[in-house]
mmCIF file of C-alpha atoms in Angstrom:
data_model
loop_
_atom_site.group_PDB
_atom_site.id
_atom_site.type_symbol
_atom_site.label_atom_id
_atom_site.label_comp_id
_atom_site.label_asym_id
_atom_site.label_seq_id
_atom_site.Cartn_x
_atom_site.Cartn_y
_atom_site.Cartn_z
ATOM 1 C CA SER A 287 0.000 0.000 0.000
ATOM 2 C CA ASP A 288 1.125 3.569 -0.728
ATOM 3 C CA LEU A 289 0.305 4.456 2.886
ATOM 4 C CA LEU A 290 3.298 2.375 3.964
ATOM 5 C CA LYS A 291 5.679 3.848 1.374
ATOM 6 C CA HIS A 292 5.206 7.623 1.102
ATOM 7 C CA PRO A 293 5.828 9.658 4.305
ATOM 8 C CA GLN A 294 2.971 12.128 3.600
ATOM 9 C CA SER A 295 1.962 13.929 6.815
ATOM 10 C CA HIS A 296 4.292 13.980 9.789
ATOM 11 C CA PHE A 297 3.205 16.254 12.665
ATOM 12 C CA ILE A 298 1.216 14.799 15.586
ATOM 13 C CA ASN A 299 -0.226 17.416 17.937
ATOM 14 C CA VAL A 300 -0.323 17.299 21.730
ATOM 15 C CA ARG A 301 -3.982 16.236 21.993
ATOM 16 C CA SER A 302 -3.415 13.325 19.614
ATOM 17 C CA MET A 303 -0.409 12.220 21.647
ATOM 18 C CA GLU A 304 -2.510 12.374 24.834
ATOM 19 C CA ILE A 305 -5.162 10.120 23.269
ATOM 20 C CA LEU A 306 -2.553 7.691 21.973
ATOM 21 C CA LYS A 307 -0.834 7.561 25.361
ATOM 22 C CA ALA A 308 -4.116 6.789 27.124
ATOM 23 C CA GLU A 309 -5.725 4.422 24.617
ATOM 24 C CA VAL A 310 -2.856 2.776 22.723
ATOM 25 C CA PRO A 311 0.257 3.186 24.891
ATOM 26 C CA ARG A 312 2.312 0.816 22.705
ATOM 27 C CA VAL A 313 1.739 3.061 19.703
ATOM 28 C CA TYR A 314 2.589 6.122 21.791
ATOM 29 C CA LYS A 315 5.860 4.546 22.919
ATOM 30 C CA GLY A 316 6.629 3.484 19.362
ATOM 31 C CA ILE A 317 6.231 7.081 18.154
ATOM 32 C CA VAL A 318 8.494 8.429 20.897
ATOM 33 C CA ASP A 319 11.121 5.762 20.166
ATOM 34 C CA GLU A 320 11.045 6.076 16.368
ATOM 35 C CA MET A 321 10.711 9.810 15.783
ATOM 36 C CA PRO A 322 13.882 11.779 14.948
ATOM 37 C CA ASN A 323 15.738 13.726 17.595
ATOM 38 C CA VAL A 324 13.849 16.898 18.481
ATOM 39 C CA GLU A 325 16.671 19.153 17.299
ATOM 40 C CA GLU A 326 16.027 17.875 13.772
ATOM 41 C CA TRP A 327 12.468 19.195 13.678
ATOM 42 C CA GLU A 328 11.991 22.011 16.205
ATOM 43 C CA GLY A 329 12.855 24.707 13.657
ATOM 44 C CA PHE A 330 11.792 26.131 10.295
ATOM 45 C CA ASN A 331 14.477 27.656 8.060
ATOM 46 C CA PHE A 332 14.001 30.266 5.328
ATOM 47 C CA GLY A 333 16.671 30.930 2.724
ATOM 48 C CA GLY A 334 18.271 30.238 -0.622
ATOM 49 C CA SER A 335 18.787 26.524 0.015
ATOM 50 C CA VAL A 336 18.845 23.864 2.723
ATOM 51 C CA LEU A 337 22.517 24.765 3.222
ATOM 52 C CA SER A 338 21.850 28.471 3.703
ATOM 53 C CA SER A 339 23.771 30.078 6.542
ATOM 54 C CA SER A 340 23.318 33.279 8.519
ATOM 55 C CA ARG A 341 27.096 33.607 8.627
ATOM 56 C CA PHE A 342 27.302 34.501 4.948
ATOM 57 C CA SER A 343 26.691 38.148 4.219
ATOM 58 C CA SER A 344 24.835 39.166 1.113
ATOM 59 C CA SER A 345 28.080 40.500 -0.366
ATOM 60 C CA ALA A 346 29.736 37.132 0.024
ATOM 61 C CA SER A 347 27.226 35.252 -2.066
ATOM 62 C CA SER A 348 26.055 35.530 -5.646
ATOM 63 C CA SER A 349 22.523 35.328 -6.984
ATOM 64 C CA SER A 350 23.130 31.677 -7.776
ATOM 65 C CA GLY A 351 23.673 30.929 -4.086
ATOM 66 C CA VAL A 352 27.420 30.192 -4.350
ATOM 67 C CA THR A 353 29.328 31.677 -1.444
ATOM 68 C CA ALA A 354 32.801 33.149 -1.482
ATOM 69 C CA GLY A 355 34.025 29.968 0.161
ATOM 70 C CA GLY A 356 32.597 27.842 -2.615
ATOM 71 C CA LEU A 357 29.748 26.257 -0.650
ATOM 72 C CA ARG A 358 26.465 26.457 -2.488
ATOM 73 C CA GLY A 359 23.939 27.656 0.020
ATOM 74 C CA GLY A 360 23.398 31.391 -0.034
ATOM 75 C CA ARG A 361 22.123 33.485 2.811
ATOM 76 C CA ARG A 362 19.622 32.307 5.372
ATOM 77 C CA LEU A 363 16.789 34.787 5.537
ATOM 78 C CA GLY A 364 15.449 33.636 8.888
ATOM 79 C CA ARG A 365 14.821 30.816 11.302
ATOM 80 C CA VAL A 366 12.113 30.108 13.852
ATOM 81 C CA ILE A 367 12.159 27.493 16.571
ATOM 82 C CA HIS A 368 9.206 25.983 18.412
ATOM 83 C CA PRO A 369 9.078 25.213 22.161
ATOM 84 C CA VAL A 370 8.720 21.449 21.738
ATOM 85 C CA ARG A 371 11.652 20.132 23.767
ATOM 86 C CA GLU A 372 9.698 20.128 27.021
ATOM 87 C CA PRO A 373 5.972 20.089 27.845
ATOM 88 C CA LEU A 374 4.419 23.549 27.784
ATOM 89 C CA LYS A 375 3.635 25.218 31.083
ATOM 90 C CA VAL A 376 0.608 27.271 32.051
ATOM 91 C CA GLY A 377 0.994 30.780 30.677
ATOM 92 C CA GLN A 378 3.840 29.829 28.344
ATOM 93 C CA SER A 379 3.379 30.699 24.698
ATOM 94 C CA GLY A 380 3.437 27.823 22.243
ATOM 95 C CA ASP A 381 4.215 30.139 19.330
ATOM 96 C CA ALA A 382 7.419 29.832 17.361
ATOM 97 C CA ILE A 383 10.337 32.081 18.308
ATOM 98 C CA LEU A 384 12.001 34.164 15.603
ATOM 99 C CA VAL A 385 15.737 33.719 15.990
ATOM 100 C CA PRO A 386 17.604 37.042 15.669
ATOM 101 C CA HIS A 387 21.049 37.047 14.037
ATOM 102 C CA ASN A 388 23.991 36.959 16.448
ATOM 103 C CA GLU A 389 21.664 36.289 19.353
ATOM 104 C CA THR A 390 23.230 34.925 22.531
ATOM 105 C CA ILE A 391 20.130 34.464 24.669
ATOM 106 C CA ILE A 392 19.645 30.949 25.991
ATOM 107 C CA GLU A 393 16.308 29.603 24.801
ATOM 108 C CA SER A 394 15.496 27.972 28.140
ATOM 109 C CA ASN A 395 15.582 31.438 29.719
ATOM 110 C CA LEU A 396 12.986 32.908 27.351
ATOM 111 C CA ASN A 397 10.183 31.477 29.458
ATOM 112 C CA ALA A 398 11.973 31.483 32.778
ATOM 113 C CA LYS A 399 9.045 33.256 34.451
ATOM 114 C CA HIS A 400 7.010 30.065 33.937
ATOM 115 C CA ASP A 401 9.551 27.730 35.584
ATOM 116 C CA ASN A 402 7.330 27.157 38.638
ATOM 117 C CA ALA A 403 4.082 26.882 36.707
ATOM 118 C CA ASP A 404 2.216 23.623 36.184
ATOM 119 C CA ILE A 405 2.599 21.865 32.867
ATOM 120 C CA VAL A 406 -0.298 21.987 30.419
ATOM 121 C CA SER A 407 0.143 18.343 29.453
ATOM 122 C CA THR A 408 2.519 15.497 30.150
ATOM 123 C CA CYS A 409 2.845 15.013 26.382
ATOM 124 C CA ARG A 410 4.792 16.875 23.732
ATOM 125 C CA PRO A 411 3.969 17.029 20.037
ATOM 126 C CA ALA A 412 5.706 14.517 17.790
ATOM 127 C CA HIS A 413 7.242 14.390 14.339
ATOM 128 C CA LEU A 414 6.994 11.022 12.584
ATOM 129 C CA ALA A 415 6.338 10.206 8.944
ATOM 130 C CA GLN A 416 2.794 8.989 8.363
ATOM 131 C CA ASN A 417 3.882 5.701 6.787
ATOM 132 C CA LYS A 418 5.775 4.823 9.985
ATOM 133 C CA PHE A 419 2.793 5.904 12.103
ATOM 134 C CA VAL A 420 0.443 3.729 10.021
ATOM 135 C CA SER A 421 2.796 0.763 10.488
ATOM 136 C CA LEU A 422 2.648 1.222 14.264
ATOM 137 C CA LEU A 423 -1.170 1.384 14.166
ATOM 138 C CA LEU A 424 -1.357 -1.743 11.992
ATOM 139 C CA ASP A 425 0.944 -3.665 14.322
ATOM 140 C CA GLU A 426 -1.243 -2.672 17.271
ATOM 141 C CA ALA A 427 -4.440 -3.647 15.413
ATOM 142 C CA ARG A 428 -2.982 -7.063 14.574
ATOM 143 C CA ARG A 429 -1.824 -7.547 18.156
ATOM 144 C CA ARG A 430 -5.309 -6.778 19.482
ATOM 145 C CA LEU A 431 -6.817 -9.061 16.864
ATOM 146 C CA ASP A 432 -4.583 -11.879 18.073
ATOM 147 C CA GLU A 433 -5.720 -11.204 21.649
ATOM 148 C CA LEU A 434 -9.365 -11.410 20.577
ATOM 149 C CA HIS A 435 -8.659 -14.666 18.804
ATOM 150 C CA LYS A 436 -7.023 -16.110 21.911
ATOM 151 C CA ASP A 437 -9.922 -14.976 24.092
ATOM 152 C CA ASP A 438 -12.353 -16.546 21.644
ATOM 153 C CA ALA A 439 -10.391 -19.800 21.692
ATOM 154 C CA ASN A 440 -10.429 -19.841 25.484
ATOM 155 C CA LYS A 441 -14.218 -19.621 25.360
ATOM 156 C CA GLY A 442 -14.437 -22.890 23.483
ATOM 157 C CA ASN A 443 -14.375 -21.666 19.913
ATOM 158 C CA GLY A 444 -10.812 -22.698 19.199
ATOM 159 C CA ASN A 445 -11.790 -24.902 16.284
ATOM 160 C CA LEU A 446 -13.431 -22.034 14.406
ATOM 161 C CA ALA A 447 -11.538 -20.208 11.727
ATOM 162 C CA LEU A 448 -10.170 -16.813 12.737
ATOM 163 C CA GLU A 449 -12.435 -14.951 10.316
ATOM 164 C CA ASP A 450 -15.522 -16.831 11.475
ATOM 165 C CA SER A 451 -14.829 -16.580 15.200
ATOM 166 C CA ILE A 452 -14.228 -12.837 15.340
ATOM 167 C CA SER A 453 -15.485 -11.677 11.973
ATOM 168 C CA ASP A 454 -16.882 -8.441 13.438
ATOM 169 C CA GLU A 455 -13.392 -7.463 14.594
ATOM 170 C CA TYR A 456 -11.421 -8.720 11.613
ATOM 171 C CA LEU A 457 -8.870 -6.321 10.152
ATOM 172 C CA ARG A 458 -9.319 -5.450 6.468
ATOM 173 C CA TYR A 459 -6.346 -3.420 5.299
ATOM 174 C CA ASP A 460 -5.590 -2.122 1.816
ATOM 175 C CA GLU A 461 -9.187 -2.685 0.761
ATOM 176 C CA GLU A 462 -11.029 0.294 -0.713
ATOM 177 C CA VAL A 463 -14.745 0.894 -0.285
ATOM 178 C CA THR A 464 -16.218 1.300 -3.775
ATOM 179 C CA HIS A 465 -19.953 1.478 -3.088
ATOM 180 C CA ILE A 466 -22.303 2.023 -0.161
ATOM 181 C CA SER A 467 -26.042 1.411 -0.206
ATOM 182 C CA GLU A 468 -28.936 0.686 2.136
ATOM 183 C CA SER A 469 -31.057 -2.432 2.011
ATOM 184 C CA LYS A 470 -34.334 -3.263 3.715
ATOM 185 C CA ASP A 471 -34.267 -6.908 2.643
ATOM 186 C CA PHE A 472 -33.415 -8.070 6.148
ATOM 187 C CA PRO A 473 -35.657 -9.057 9.064
ATOM 188 C CA SER A 474 -35.049 -5.916 11.108
ATOM 189 C CA GLN A 475 -36.703 -2.575 11.549
ATOM 190 C CA GLN A 476 -33.500 -0.705 10.769
ATOM 191 C CA PRO A 477 -32.085 -0.630 7.223
ATOM 192 C CA ILE A 478 -28.849 -2.517 6.721
ATOM 193 C CA ILE A 479 -25.861 -0.747 5.172
ATOM 194 C CA VAL A 480 -24.293 -2.726 2.335
ATOM 195 C CA ILE A 481 -20.611 -2.079 1.679
ATOM 196 C CA GLU A 482 -18.833 -3.240 -1.472
ATOM 197 C CA THR A 483 -15.042 -3.167 -1.770
ATOM 198 C CA SER A 484 -12.293 -3.175 -4.374
ATOM 199 C CA LYS A 485 -11.582 -6.843 -3.616
ATOM 200 C CA GLY A 486 -15.079 -7.939 -4.592
ATOM 201 C CA LYS A 487 -16.208 -8.382 -0.997
ATOM 202 C CA THR A 488 -19.620 -7.373 0.365
ATOM 203 C CA TYR A 489 -20.239 -6.517 4.001
ATOM 204 C CA HIS A 490 -23.496 -5.869 5.837
ATOM 205 C CA THR A 491 -23.694 -3.702 8.928
ATOM 206 C CA ARG A 492 -26.090 -1.504 10.854
ATOM 207 C CA TYR A 493 -23.502 1.169 11.534
ATOM 208 C CA LEU A 494 -20.652 2.577 9.468
ATOM 209 C CA VAL A 495 -18.048 4.993 10.778
ATOM 210 C CA ALA A 496 -16.213 6.651 7.890
ATOM 211 C CA ALA A 497 -12.837 8.284 8.478
ATOM 212 C CA ASP A 498 -11.732 8.446 4.876
ATOM 213 C CA GLY A 499 -10.192 11.887 4.591
ATOM 214 C CA VAL A 500 -10.819 15.059 2.684
ATOM 215 C CA HIS A 501 -11.631 13.204 -0.556
ATOM 216 C CA SER A 502 -14.161 11.042 1.265
ATOM 217 C CA PRO A 503 -16.242 8.887 -1.097
ATOM 218 C CA THR A 504 -18.754 8.484 1.726
ATOM 219 C CA ARG A 505 -19.232 12.241 1.984
ATOM 220 C CA LYS A 506 -19.586 12.526 -1.775
ATOM 221 C CA HIS A 507 -22.058 9.619 -1.873
ATOM 222 C CA TYR A 508 -24.353 11.354 0.608
ATOM 223 C CA HIS A 509 -23.819 14.764 -1.047
ATOM 224 C CA ILE A 510 -22.357 16.359 2.075
ATOM 225 C CA PRO A 511 -20.601 19.562 0.940
ATOM 226 C CA MET A 512 -17.297 20.843 2.270
ATOM 227 C CA ASN A 513 -17.101 24.211 3.990
ATOM 228 C CA GLY A 514 -14.694 26.859 2.788
ATOM 229 C CA GLU A 515 -12.458 26.879 -0.273
ATOM 230 C CA ALA A 516 -12.184 23.631 -2.196
ATOM 231 C CA SER A 517 -8.472 24.132 -2.898
ATOM 232 C CA ILE A 518 -6.242 26.485 -0.925
ATOM 233 C CA GLN A 519 -2.970 25.463 -2.579
ATOM 234 C CA ASP A 520 -1.737 22.916 -5.119
ATOM 235 C CA LEU A 521 1.538 21.093 -4.491
ATOM 236 C CA ILE A 522 3.595 18.384 -6.155
ATOM 237 C CA ASN A 523 5.235 16.155 -3.537
ATOM 238 C CA VAL A 524 8.561 14.596 -4.552
ATOM 239 C CA HIS A 525 9.737 11.895 -2.145
ATOM 240 C CA PHE A 526 13.467 11.204 -2.236
ATOM 241 C CA ARG A 527 16.260 9.761 -0.126
ATOM 242 C CA THR A 528 19.820 10.940 0.415
ATOM 243 C CA ASN A 529 22.945 8.859 0.969
ATOM 244 C CA GLU A 530 24.864 8.920 4.235
ATOM 245 C CA ALA A 531 27.375 11.587 3.196
ATOM 246 C CA LEU A 532 24.704 13.964 1.887
ATOM 247 C CA SER A 533 22.523 13.348 4.941
ATOM 248 C CA LYS A 534 25.348 14.445 7.241
ATOM 249 C CA LEU A 535 25.894 17.574 5.155
ATOM 250 C CA LEU A 536 22.204 18.488 4.996
ATOM 251 C CA ILE A 537 21.448 18.187 8.699
ATOM 252 C CA GLY A 538 24.645 20.008 9.687
ATOM 253 C CA ASN A 539 25.954 20.130 13.218
ATOM 254 C CA SER A 540 24.140 18.585 16.135
ATOM 255 C CA THR A 541 24.573 18.703 19.871
ATOM 256 C CA THR A 542 25.622 15.738 21.948
ATOM 257 C CA ASN A 543 22.756 16.323 24.361
ATOM 258 C CA PRO A 544 19.515 17.241 22.578
ATOM 259 C CA THR A 545 17.848 18.456 25.785
ATOM 260 C CA SER A 546 20.649 20.762 26.894
ATOM 261 C CA PRO A 547 20.229 24.550 26.616
ATOM 262 C CA ILE A 548 21.704 25.952 23.404
ATOM 263 C CA SER A 549 22.266 29.575 22.525
ATOM 264 C CA LEU A 550 19.997 30.734 19.743
ATOM 265 C CA ASN A 551 22.893 31.868 17.577
ATOM 266 C CA GLU A 552 24.449 28.399 17.866
ATOM 267 C CA ARG A 553 21.233 26.896 16.531
ATOM 268 C CA ASN A 554 21.098 29.548 13.805
ATOM 269 C CA GLY A 555 24.655 29.167 12.515
ATOM 270 C CA GLU A 556 25.965 26.094 10.707
ATOM 271 C CA ASN A 557 23.183 23.872 12.050
ATOM 272 C CA HIS A 558 21.035 23.107 8.993
ATOM 273 C CA GLN A 559 18.536 20.951 10.872
ATOM 274 C CA ALA A 560 14.876 21.920 10.527
ATOM 275 C CA MET A 561 11.516 20.268 9.921
ATOM 276 C CA LEU A 562 10.739 22.633 7.036
ATOM 277 C CA HIS A 563 13.141 24.478 4.750
ATOM 278 C CA PHE A 564 11.385 27.247 2.791
ATOM 279 C CA ILE A 565 13.557 27.810 -0.272
ATOM 280 C CA TYR A 566 13.542 30.913 -2.468
ATOM 281 C CA ASN A 567 16.019 31.315 -5.327
ATOM 282 C CA SER A 568 16.066 31.997 -9.062
ATOM 283 C CA LYS A 569 15.539 28.326 -9.915
ATOM 284 C CA LEU A 570 13.198 27.053 -7.214
ATOM 285 C CA VAL A 571 10.467 28.120 -4.862
ATOM 286 C CA GLY A 572 9.494 25.194 -2.666
ATOM 287 C CA VAL A 573 9.623 23.553 0.734
ATOM 288 C CA PHE A 574 11.943 20.708 1.706
ATOM 289 C CA VAL A 575 10.313 18.595 4.422
ATOM 290 C CA CYS A 576 12.849 16.689 6.500
ATOM 291 C CA HIS A 577 11.048 13.573 7.710
ATOM 292 C CA ASP A 578 14.199 11.892 8.995
ATOM 293 C CA GLY A 579 17.446 13.692 8.252
ATOM 294 C CA LYS A 580 19.856 11.114 9.592
ATOM 295 C CA ASN A 581 18.230 8.360 7.542
ATOM 296 C CA GLY A 582 17.880 10.618 4.512
ATOM 297 C CA ASP A 583 14.080 10.681 4.197
ATOM 298 C CA TRP A 584 12.880 13.907 2.526
ATOM 299 C CA VAL A 585 9.992 15.369 0.539
ATOM 300 C CA LEU A 586 10.168 18.401 -1.740
ATOM 301 C CA GLN A 587 6.880 20.283 -2.036
ATOM 302 C CA ILE A 588 6.662 22.284 -5.260
ATOM 303 C CA PRO A 589 3.708 24.672 -5.682
ATOM 304 C CA PHE A 590 1.982 24.903 -9.059
ATOM 305 C CA PHE A 591 -0.642 27.313 -10.289
#
């Protein structure tokens, strides 16, 4: 399935992490263990390329982005960092911080007045490619399915096939719903929903919960309109991977302790790590999304009009 190949979305907000921690703790732990180091994704960079640096003055670089030292990168126009290293505290702003050039303020001191305040949540947001998140959810679904099967077997139904014994809970993955209809040809007062799928299967149910995204065929089938603009922006997503040498160059310097205080200018210098790189030059306007810099997993988003 494409859901297990392309990284697609990647940001998981605090509320989602709270729900995952409470309801599916194994998935929550898997996200925390698998997501990249926070210093890779706490910032957004703006400049001529992923290798842009605030240390290069405009006079030291040409319009092509080649610096006097020969490194193609150009000038960094700006950088913002988000307070995601620790849980937010009451009264603390969750907005991104614009990093001034040559700043020496320690980030941990920016919200020092909130040091004694209670935390808003025990969870922090997370950054994990959607295909990895889906894999974690599938593993958890299969694990729970196995538990249901074992419980069913312990109740004396061990000789029944898995699909027959817990058919209502059976996991159907990579199977697209192609048609939905209602039928009254059943001995019940309530109409039965008939679901047909891309694998030629037909299912009957009284209730159907559809969570099928913005292009929902269920919504279209029942003529439920969308609110707002139909298309805010059009993007081409190019998924690519980098080799080890290029990955090290692209993510730049890193600290030995990702939770230690770092001066803002240190994080704004030769450190190229960021979740999003907004690139503006004579040949490209686009956004490089760093899903996993150390493992070389990137997406380039190119707008078209």
